Amino acid sequence: MAPKICLLPADTSDSSTTTDLITFITLPHPRCSAPTRYLLHPTLGLHEFTLIPSRKSAPRSWLLAPTSPSTSSTSTTWLSSGHVLSDSSLYISTRLDPLFLLLPALLPEKSSASIAGRNLAHWTALLAPGSVARRHAEQRIRAVCDSVDVGGGQAYRVSEKKVMDVLMKKCQVMVEGGLPKSLEEEFVIKPLVKPLTAAPAPAAPLPTPTADGEGERILEVREDRKSSAGETLALPTPPETQQSTPLESTTTSTDTAADNNDTHLHQLLRLRTASQFLSASYLPAHIESTFLAHFAAQHDFTVLDTHLAELKCQRAELAAVRSSDFSMKRGLADEEADDRAEKRRKKEEEERKKKKTVTQGVKQLSKVNTRGMAKMTSFFKKVEPKK
């Protein structure tokens, strides 16, 4: 199996001892129950792997080398004597709360008791007394369970209310820390963008001059009227404080209220996006429905839903107006030009791909002068009978 490039968690303690204790474990994914590989760090806890695939449109390469030359006492083998990987994908290990992996076992679905029993076999092997996984799992179990003293020891009973509170707190932390840029733009900023319904007013047509110069006289009369109006309207104005203060205060208060309303809507949409992302990524289907219902009961999204419905209606009306406005439609010649450009681009891309797959020998043979030579197909034709 070819090696892969992974970014492992950094530890401030002695790396020579902790690196040897890092283990890779395979557990069912909490969302789809598919076998998934995780990393268990002795001090930093559980980590999941996020794949950053390499894009074919933008090839890239990695050059890995030791930071210092190896000595005889601390000799380290770096990919043997060298290794070339055709796949430049990068795996990044990020911390994962073990609670997500424990929830399917703590809150199993009633109709899948046998599946939950099979999944518990993995945890029986991992949660051995004194193991690293047991220590991290116990810390998270205490946060969502009620402890009961049984026979001198402690037993835990899962509390659904505590589970929902922990998940809601995670959503709040996600919003306070800031959503990723991709989520913010796609699910928060884009849905709240107001459609542009106002079109610029057409400019007034200038008077066309006639043969006897009527247009010039009209312009002169209008200029005289403007100059006279300017002279008559040049009156002393009262101090600015007497006129602008009430208007400015009203405008400022209106803008502040609008900004506060927009901020509140953005915050509500961030909370909803965080809850949907968390539930769709790490929660089973039966826990997801319960959590989203509990989350909607704790937060009032009526204002947000009303605002989104209004924006949707405005976009639909604007689309209907634009579809009936023939001045905004593109001409047939423009569409044909775009089609030709698209076909040309696809043809060039196919030719570029064909050139990449052609071997060096075929390239050299294509340069040979074959003028006057018979083609290869002529040797395989049927010989015509002689008359």
PDB file of C-alpha atoms in Angstrom, residues 18-266:
ATOM      1  CA  THR A  18       3.768  10.340  22.482  1.00  0.00           C
ATOM      2  CA  THR A  19       4.305   9.526  18.810  1.00  0.00           C
ATOM      3  CA  ASP A  20       4.882   5.871  19.635  1.00  0.00           C
ATOM      4  CA  LEU A  21       1.585   5.736  21.575  1.00  0.00           C
ATOM      5  CA  ILE A  22      -0.545   7.136  18.726  1.00  0.00           C
ATOM      6  CA  THR A  23      -2.950   4.455  17.525  1.00  0.00           C
ATOM      7  CA  PHE A  24      -5.307   4.188  14.565  1.00  0.00           C
ATOM      8  CA  ILE A  25      -8.698   2.686  15.296  1.00  0.00           C
ATOM      9  CA  THR A  26     -11.631   1.732  13.071  1.00  0.00           C
ATOM     10  CA  LEU A  27     -15.122   2.495  14.346  1.00  0.00           C
ATOM     11  CA  PRO A  28     -18.542   2.834  12.696  1.00  0.00           C
ATOM     12  CA  HIS A  29     -19.269   6.382  11.607  1.00  0.00           C
ATOM     13  CA  PRO A  30     -21.989   7.929  13.811  1.00  0.00           C
ATOM     14  CA  ARG A  31     -23.958   9.159  10.804  1.00  0.00           C
ATOM     15  CA  CYS A  32     -23.879   6.276   8.320  1.00  0.00           C
ATOM     16  CA  SER A  33     -22.343   3.419  10.404  1.00  0.00           C
ATOM     17  CA  ALA A  34     -19.661   2.892   7.746  1.00  0.00           C
ATOM     18  CA  PRO A  35     -16.232   1.711   9.021  1.00  0.00           C
ATOM     19  CA  THR A  36     -14.114   4.839   9.421  1.00  0.00           C
ATOM     20  CA  ARG A  37     -10.504   5.292  10.470  1.00  0.00           C
ATOM     21  CA  TYR A  38      -9.749   7.554  13.451  1.00  0.00           C
ATOM     22  CA  LEU A  39      -6.602   8.594  15.289  1.00  0.00           C
ATOM     23  CA  LEU A  40      -6.333   8.239  19.066  1.00  0.00           C
ATOM     24  CA  HIS A  41      -3.731  10.491  20.673  1.00  0.00           C
ATOM     25  CA  PRO A  42      -2.716   9.696  24.273  1.00  0.00           C
ATOM     26  CA  THR A  43      -2.981  13.321  25.438  1.00  0.00           C
ATOM     27  CA  LEU A  44      -4.960  15.186  22.754  1.00  0.00           C
ATOM     28  CA  GLY A  45      -7.740  12.622  22.403  1.00  0.00           C
ATOM     29  CA  LEU A  46      -9.662  11.442  19.359  1.00  0.00           C
ATOM     30  CA  HIS A  47      -9.093  12.863  15.875  1.00  0.00           C
ATOM     31  CA  GLU A  48     -10.844  12.411  12.555  1.00  0.00           C
ATOM     32  CA  PHE A  49      -9.277  12.682   9.110  1.00  0.00           C
ATOM     33  CA  THR A  50     -10.401  15.277   6.589  1.00  0.00           C
ATOM     34  CA  LEU A  51      -9.409  14.627   2.999  1.00  0.00           C
ATOM     35  CA  ILE A  52      -8.302  17.536   0.816  1.00  0.00           C
ATOM     36  CA  PRO A  53      -8.241  16.006  -2.675  1.00  0.00           C
ATOM     37  CA  SER A  54      -5.937  17.187  -5.412  1.00  0.00           C
ATOM     38  CA  ARG A  55      -7.587  19.104  -8.223  1.00  0.00           C
ATOM     39  CA  LYS A  56      -6.869  17.977 -11.767  1.00  0.00           C
ATOM     40  CA  SER A  57      -7.248  21.525 -13.031  1.00  0.00           C
ATOM     41  CA  ALA A  58      -4.490  22.783 -10.697  1.00  0.00           C
ATOM     42  CA  PRO A  59      -1.819  20.079 -10.259  1.00  0.00           C
ATOM     43  CA  ARG A  60       0.472  20.367  -7.271  1.00  0.00           C
ATOM     44  CA  SER A  61       3.341  18.428  -5.798  1.00  0.00           C
ATOM     45  CA  TRP A  62       4.806  17.902  -2.330  1.00  0.00           C
ATOM     46  CA  LEU A  63       8.471  17.687  -1.404  1.00  0.00           C
ATOM     47  CA  LEU A  64       8.984  16.109   2.019  1.00  0.00           C
ATOM     48  CA  ALA A  65      12.413  16.269   3.608  1.00  0.00           C
ATOM     49  CA  PRO A  66      13.751  16.089   7.187  1.00  0.00           C
ATOM     50  CA  THR A  67      14.339  19.383   8.948  1.00  0.00           C
ATOM     51  CA  SER A  68      17.876  18.399   9.976  1.00  0.00           C
ATOM     52  CA  PRO A  69      20.361  15.800   8.703  1.00  0.00           C
ATOM     53  CA  SER A  70      20.030  12.497  10.509  1.00  0.00           C
ATOM     54  CA  THR A  71      22.853  11.295  12.730  1.00  0.00           C
ATOM     55  CA  SER A  72      23.987   7.798  13.466  1.00  0.00           C
ATOM     56  CA  SER A  73      22.406   7.805  16.934  1.00  0.00           C
ATOM     57  CA  THR A  74      18.989   9.012  15.753  1.00  0.00           C
ATOM     58  CA  SER A  75      18.687   7.545  12.295  1.00  0.00           C
ATOM     59  CA  THR A  76      15.232   7.949  10.808  1.00  0.00           C
ATOM     60  CA  THR A  77      14.042   6.392   7.590  1.00  0.00           C
ATOM     61  CA  TRP A  78      12.183   8.893   5.458  1.00  0.00           C
ATOM     62  CA  LEU A  79      10.091   6.867   3.025  1.00  0.00           C
ATOM     63  CA  SER A  80      12.981   4.423   2.540  1.00  0.00           C
ATOM     64  CA  SER A  81      15.358   5.828  -0.057  1.00  0.00           C
ATOM     65  CA  GLY A  82      12.680   7.969  -1.681  1.00  0.00           C
ATOM     66  CA  HIS A  83       9.133   7.531  -2.874  1.00  0.00           C
ATOM     67  CA  VAL A  84       7.053   9.115  -5.616  1.00  0.00           C
ATOM     68  CA  LEU A  85       3.292   9.347  -5.071  1.00  0.00           C
ATOM     69  CA  SER A  86       0.881   9.809  -7.941  1.00  0.00           C
ATOM     70  CA  ASP A  87      -1.836  11.064  -5.580  1.00  0.00           C
ATOM     71  CA  SER A  88      -1.117  14.416  -3.946  1.00  0.00           C
ATOM     72  CA  SER A  89      -4.151  14.366  -1.651  1.00  0.00           C
ATOM     73  CA  LEU A  90      -3.644  15.618   1.883  1.00  0.00           C
ATOM     74  CA  TYR A  91      -5.204  14.180   5.042  1.00  0.00           C
ATOM     75  CA  ILE A  92      -5.599  16.557   7.990  1.00  0.00           C
ATOM     76  CA  SER A  93      -6.345  15.232  11.465  1.00  0.00           C
ATOM     77  CA  THR A  94      -8.747  17.422  13.450  1.00  0.00           C
ATOM     78  CA  ARG A  95     -10.064  16.886  16.954  1.00  0.00           C
ATOM     79  CA  LEU A  96     -13.376  15.080  17.321  1.00  0.00           C
ATOM     80  CA  ASP A  97     -15.548  14.823  20.392  1.00  0.00           C
ATOM     81  CA  PRO A  98     -15.832  11.116  21.351  1.00  0.00           C
ATOM     82  CA  LEU A  99     -19.419  11.854  22.348  1.00  0.00           C
ATOM     83  CA  PHE A 100     -20.478  11.700  18.685  1.00  0.00           C
ATOM     84  CA  LEU A 101     -19.205   8.125  18.427  1.00  0.00           C
ATOM     85  CA  LEU A 102     -20.848   7.170  21.725  1.00  0.00           C
ATOM     86  CA  LEU A 103     -24.302   8.617  20.984  1.00  0.00           C
ATOM     87  CA  PRO A 104     -25.476   5.749  18.712  1.00  0.00           C
ATOM     88  CA  ALA A 105     -24.727   3.345  21.580  1.00  0.00           C
ATOM     89  CA  LEU A 106     -26.145   5.600  24.312  1.00  0.00           C
ATOM     90  CA  LEU A 107     -29.331   6.460  22.392  1.00  0.00           C
ATOM     91  CA  PRO A 108     -29.900   3.509  20.055  1.00  0.00           C
ATOM     92  CA  GLU A 109     -32.805   3.339  17.685  1.00  0.00           C
ATOM     93  CA  LYS A 110     -35.532   1.020  18.924  1.00  0.00           C
ATOM     94  CA  SER A 111     -35.758  -0.892  15.641  1.00  0.00           C
ATOM     95  CA  SER A 112     -31.996  -1.514  15.401  1.00  0.00           C
ATOM     96  CA  ALA A 113     -31.145  -3.238  18.666  1.00  0.00           C
ATOM     97  CA  SER A 114     -29.119  -5.952  16.921  1.00  0.00           C
ATOM     98  CA  ILE A 115     -27.031  -3.395  15.018  1.00  0.00           C
ATOM     99  CA  ALA A 116     -26.337  -1.491  18.234  1.00  0.00           C
ATOM    100  CA  GLY A 117     -25.220  -4.739  19.856  1.00  0.00           C
ATOM    101  CA  ARG A 118     -22.743  -5.404  17.053  1.00  0.00           C
ATOM    102  CA  ASN A 119     -21.366  -1.872  17.344  1.00  0.00           C
ATOM    103  CA  LEU A 120     -20.853  -2.315  21.089  1.00  0.00           C
ATOM    104  CA  ALA A 121     -18.373  -5.099  20.366  1.00  0.00           C
ATOM    105  CA  HIS A 122     -15.911  -2.493  19.066  1.00  0.00           C
ATOM    106  CA  TRP A 123     -16.230  -0.466  22.255  1.00  0.00           C
ATOM    107  CA  THR A 124     -15.819  -3.534  24.461  1.00  0.00           C
ATOM    108  CA  ALA A 125     -12.358  -4.069  23.007  1.00  0.00           C
ATOM    109  CA  LEU A 126     -11.418  -0.388  23.125  1.00  0.00           C
ATOM    110  CA  LEU A 127     -12.770   0.483  26.573  1.00  0.00           C
ATOM    111  CA  ALA A 128     -10.576  -1.944  28.435  1.00  0.00           C
ATOM    112  CA  PRO A 129      -9.733  -0.932  32.024  1.00  0.00           C
ATOM    113  CA  GLY A 130      -6.851   1.536  32.081  1.00  0.00           C
ATOM    114  CA  SER A 131      -6.884   2.212  28.331  1.00  0.00           C
ATOM    115  CA  VAL A 132      -6.511   5.670  26.811  1.00  0.00           C
ATOM    116  CA  ALA A 133      -9.849   5.401  25.007  1.00  0.00           C
ATOM    117  CA  ARG A 134     -11.640   4.562  28.254  1.00  0.00           C
ATOM    118  CA  ARG A 135     -10.252   7.654  29.973  1.00  0.00           C
ATOM    119  CA  HIS A 136     -11.423   9.993  27.195  1.00  0.00           C
ATOM    120  CA  ALA A 137     -14.805   8.262  26.889  1.00  0.00           C
ATOM    121  CA  GLU A 138     -15.557   8.510  30.613  1.00  0.00           C
ATOM    122  CA  GLN A 139     -14.949  12.256  30.566  1.00  0.00           C
ATOM    123  CA  ARG A 140     -17.575  12.766  27.883  1.00  0.00           C
ATOM    124  CA  ILE A 141     -20.064  10.249  29.310  1.00  0.00           C
ATOM    125  CA  ARG A 142     -20.202  12.195  32.581  1.00  0.00           C
ATOM    126  CA  ALA A 143     -21.344  15.288  30.644  1.00  0.00           C
ATOM    127  CA  VAL A 144     -24.488  13.605  29.268  1.00  0.00           C
ATOM    128  CA  CYS A 145     -25.342  11.037  31.942  1.00  0.00           C
ATOM    129  CA  ASP A 146     -26.644  10.940  35.486  1.00  0.00           C
ATOM    130  CA  SER A 147     -24.343   9.038  37.831  1.00  0.00           C
ATOM    131  CA  VAL A 148     -25.807   6.417  40.145  1.00  0.00           C
ATOM    132  CA  ASP A 149     -23.965   4.627  42.976  1.00  0.00           C
ATOM    133  CA  VAL A 150     -24.341   0.883  42.551  1.00  0.00           C
ATOM    134  CA  GLY A 151     -22.539  -1.534  44.840  1.00  0.00           C
ATOM    135  CA  GLY A 152     -19.706   0.779  45.765  1.00  0.00           C
ATOM    136  CA  GLY A 153     -19.145   1.830  42.145  1.00  0.00           C
ATOM    137  CA  GLN A 154     -20.641   4.362  39.792  1.00  0.00           C
ATOM    138  CA  ALA A 155     -23.089   3.598  37.013  1.00  0.00           C
ATOM    139  CA  TYR A 156     -24.226   6.053  34.358  1.00  0.00           C
ATOM    140  CA  ARG A 157     -27.696   6.598  32.956  1.00  0.00           C
ATOM    141  CA  VAL A 158     -27.997   8.695  29.819  1.00  0.00           C
ATOM    142  CA  SER A 159     -30.072  11.874  30.053  1.00  0.00           C
ATOM    143  CA  GLU A 160     -31.615  13.021  26.790  1.00  0.00           C
ATOM    144  CA  LYS A 161     -31.982  16.571  28.112  1.00  0.00           C
ATOM    145  CA  LYS A 162     -28.254  16.774  28.871  1.00  0.00           C
ATOM    146  CA  VAL A 163     -27.446  15.416  25.426  1.00  0.00           C
ATOM    147  CA  MET A 164     -29.552  18.110  23.768  1.00  0.00           C
ATOM    148  CA  ASP A 165     -28.027  20.825  25.962  1.00  0.00           C
ATOM    149  CA  VAL A 166     -24.493  19.732  25.043  1.00  0.00           C
ATOM    150  CA  LEU A 167     -25.330  19.707  21.323  1.00  0.00           C
ATOM    151  CA  MET A 168     -26.966  23.142  21.541  1.00  0.00           C
ATOM    152  CA  LYS A 169     -23.905  24.510  23.314  1.00  0.00           C
ATOM    153  CA  LYS A 170     -21.723  23.157  20.521  1.00  0.00           C
ATOM    154  CA  CYS A 171     -23.821  25.054  17.962  1.00  0.00           C
ATOM    155  CA  GLN A 172     -23.495  28.232  20.011  1.00  0.00           C
ATOM    156  CA  VAL A 173     -19.718  27.820  20.194  1.00  0.00           C
ATOM    157  CA  MET A 174     -19.576  27.325  16.418  1.00  0.00           C
ATOM    158  CA  VAL A 175     -21.441  30.586  15.846  1.00  0.00           C
ATOM    159  CA  GLU A 176     -19.382  32.543  18.377  1.00  0.00           C
ATOM    160  CA  GLY A 177     -16.127  31.286  16.887  1.00  0.00           C
ATOM    161  CA  GLY A 178     -17.293  32.101  13.377  1.00  0.00           C
ATOM    162  CA  LEU A 179     -18.530  29.728  10.703  1.00  0.00           C
ATOM    163  CA  PRO A 180     -16.172  28.700   7.910  1.00  0.00           C
ATOM    164  CA  LYS A 181     -16.092  31.110   5.005  1.00  0.00           C
ATOM    165  CA  SER A 182     -17.719  28.657   2.614  1.00  0.00           C
ATOM    166  CA  LEU A 183     -20.665  28.023   4.970  1.00  0.00           C
ATOM    167  CA  GLU A 184     -21.011  31.727   5.771  1.00  0.00           C
ATOM    168  CA  GLU A 185     -21.219  32.787   2.129  1.00  0.00           C
ATOM    169  CA  GLU A 186     -23.407  29.937   0.870  1.00  0.00           C
ATOM    170  CA  PHE A 187     -25.916  29.510   3.712  1.00  0.00           C
ATOM    171  CA  VAL A 188     -25.942  32.890   5.527  1.00  0.00           C
ATOM    172  CA  ILE A 189     -25.001  35.777   3.238  1.00  0.00           C
ATOM    173  CA  LYS A 190     -26.428  34.466  -0.035  1.00  0.00           C
ATOM    174  CA  PRO A 191     -29.983  33.671   1.226  1.00  0.00           C
ATOM    175  CA  LEU A 192     -30.298  37.113   2.877  1.00  0.00           C
ATOM    176  CA  VAL A 193     -29.213  39.149  -0.159  1.00  0.00           C
ATOM    177  CA  LYS A 194     -32.046  41.431  -1.212  1.00  0.00           C
ATOM    178  CA  PRO A 195     -32.909  41.323  -4.930  1.00  0.00           C
ATOM    179  CA  LEU A 196     -32.197  44.477  -6.918  1.00  0.00           C
ATOM    180  CA  THR A 197     -35.614  45.598  -8.098  1.00  0.00           C
ATOM    181  CA  ALA A 198     -34.890  49.247  -8.854  1.00  0.00           C
ATOM    182  CA  ALA A 199     -33.781  49.953 -12.430  1.00  0.00           C
ATOM    183  CA  PRO A 200     -31.962  53.173 -13.397  1.00  0.00           C
ATOM    184  CA  ALA A 201     -34.267  55.790 -14.865  1.00  0.00           C
ATOM    185  CA  PRO A 202     -33.703  56.442 -18.586  1.00  0.00           C
ATOM    186  CA  ALA A 203     -32.029  59.723 -19.417  1.00  0.00           C
ATOM    187  CA  ALA A 204     -34.211  62.440 -20.891  1.00  0.00           C
ATOM    188  CA  PRO A 205     -33.697  62.763 -24.670  1.00  0.00           C
ATOM    189  CA  LEU A 206     -32.011  65.926 -25.840  1.00  0.00           C
ATOM    190  CA  PRO A 207     -33.977  68.180 -28.192  1.00  0.00           C
ATOM    191  CA  THR A 208     -33.079  67.554 -31.786  1.00  0.00           C
ATOM    192  CA  PRO A 209     -32.007  70.673 -33.646  1.00  0.00           C
ATOM    193  CA  THR A 210     -34.091  71.625 -36.653  1.00  0.00           C
ATOM    194  CA  ALA A 211     -33.173  73.429 -39.791  1.00  0.00           C
ATOM    195  CA  ASP A 212     -34.150  76.870 -38.505  1.00  0.00           C
ATOM    196  CA  GLY A 213     -32.286  76.447 -35.181  1.00  0.00           C
ATOM    197  CA  GLU A 214     -35.279  75.895 -32.873  1.00  0.00           C
ATOM    198  CA  GLY A 215     -33.310  73.431 -30.768  1.00  0.00           C
ATOM    199  CA  GLU A 216     -30.609  75.977 -29.984  1.00  0.00           C
ATOM    200  CA  ARG A 217     -33.195  78.575 -28.968  1.00  0.00           C
ATOM    201  CA  ILE A 218     -34.897  76.059 -26.646  1.00  0.00           C
ATOM    202  CA  LEU A 219     -31.581  75.289 -24.932  1.00  0.00           C
ATOM    203  CA  GLU A 220     -30.821  78.991 -24.522  1.00  0.00           C
ATOM    204  CA  VAL A 221     -34.244  79.643 -22.975  1.00  0.00           C
ATOM    205  CA  ARG A 222     -33.784  76.740 -20.522  1.00  0.00           C
ATOM    206  CA  GLU A 223     -30.341  77.986 -19.505  1.00  0.00           C
ATOM    207  CA  ASP A 224     -31.736  81.483 -18.911  1.00  0.00           C
ATOM    208  CA  ARG A 225     -34.503  80.041 -16.752  1.00  0.00           C
ATOM    209  CA  LYS A 226     -32.014  78.041 -14.699  1.00  0.00           C
ATOM    210  CA  SER A 227     -29.789  81.057 -14.143  1.00  0.00           C
ATOM    211  CA  SER A 228     -32.718  83.242 -13.124  1.00  0.00           C
ATOM    212  CA  ALA A 229     -34.044  80.547 -10.823  1.00  0.00           C
ATOM    213  CA  GLY A 230     -30.635  80.251  -9.250  1.00  0.00           C
ATOM    214  CA  GLU A 231     -30.561  83.968  -8.590  1.00  0.00           C
ATOM    215  CA  THR A 232     -34.037  84.045  -7.041  1.00  0.00           C
ATOM    216  CA  LEU A 233     -33.403  80.960  -4.880  1.00  0.00           C
ATOM    217  CA  ALA A 234     -30.124  82.268  -3.481  1.00  0.00           C
ATOM    218  CA  LEU A 235     -31.651  83.200  -0.112  1.00  0.00           C
ATOM    219  CA  PRO A 236     -29.951  83.074   3.279  1.00  0.00           C
ATOM    220  CA  THR A 237     -30.432  79.673   4.875  1.00  0.00           C
ATOM    221  CA  PRO A 238     -30.960  79.182   8.583  1.00  0.00           C
ATOM    222  CA  PRO A 239     -28.245  77.518  10.668  1.00  0.00           C
ATOM    223  CA  GLU A 240     -27.703  73.825   9.986  1.00  0.00           C
ATOM    224  CA  THR A 241     -28.517  72.856  13.532  1.00  0.00           C
ATOM    225  CA  GLN A 242     -32.097  74.089  13.183  1.00  0.00           C
ATOM    226  CA  GLN A 243     -32.900  71.973  10.097  1.00  0.00           C
ATOM    227  CA  SER A 244     -30.576  68.976   9.992  1.00  0.00           C
ATOM    228  CA  THR A 245     -30.678  67.824  13.597  1.00  0.00           C
ATOM    229  CA  PRO A 246     -34.192  66.288  13.636  1.00  0.00           C
ATOM    230  CA  LEU A 247     -33.725  64.759  10.183  1.00  0.00           C
ATOM    231  CA  GLU A 248     -30.314  63.330  11.005  1.00  0.00           C
ATOM    232  CA  SER A 249     -31.516  61.851  14.292  1.00  0.00           C
ATOM    233  CA  THR A 250     -34.497  60.220  12.560  1.00  0.00           C
ATOM    234  CA  THR A 251     -32.293  58.803   9.798  1.00  0.00           C
ATOM    235  CA  THR A 252     -29.712  57.547  12.281  1.00  0.00           C
ATOM    236  CA  SER A 253     -32.317  55.813  14.428  1.00  0.00           C
ATOM    237  CA  THR A 254     -33.871  54.177  11.339  1.00  0.00           C
ATOM    238  CA  ASP A 255     -30.491  52.947  10.097  1.00  0.00           C
ATOM    239  CA  THR A 256     -29.604  51.627  13.549  1.00  0.00           C
ATOM    240  CA  ALA A 257     -32.872  49.697  13.792  1.00  0.00           C
ATOM    241  CA  ALA A 258     -32.347  48.235  10.308  1.00  0.00           C
ATOM    242  CA  ASP A 259     -28.775  47.223  11.160  1.00  0.00           C
ATOM    243  CA  ASN A 260     -29.893  45.585  14.395  1.00  0.00           C
ATOM    244  CA  ASN A 261     -32.618  43.691  12.543  1.00  0.00           C
ATOM    245  CA  ASP A 262     -30.144  42.471   9.899  1.00  0.00           C
ATOM    246  CA  THR A 263     -27.680  41.408  12.590  1.00  0.00           C
ATOM    247  CA  HIS A 264     -30.410  39.476  14.407  1.00  0.00           C
ATOM    248  CA  LEU A 265     -31.454  37.720  11.192  1.00  0.00           C
ATOM    249  CA  HIS A 266     -27.854  36.814  10.364  1.00  0.00           C
TER     250      HIS A 266
END
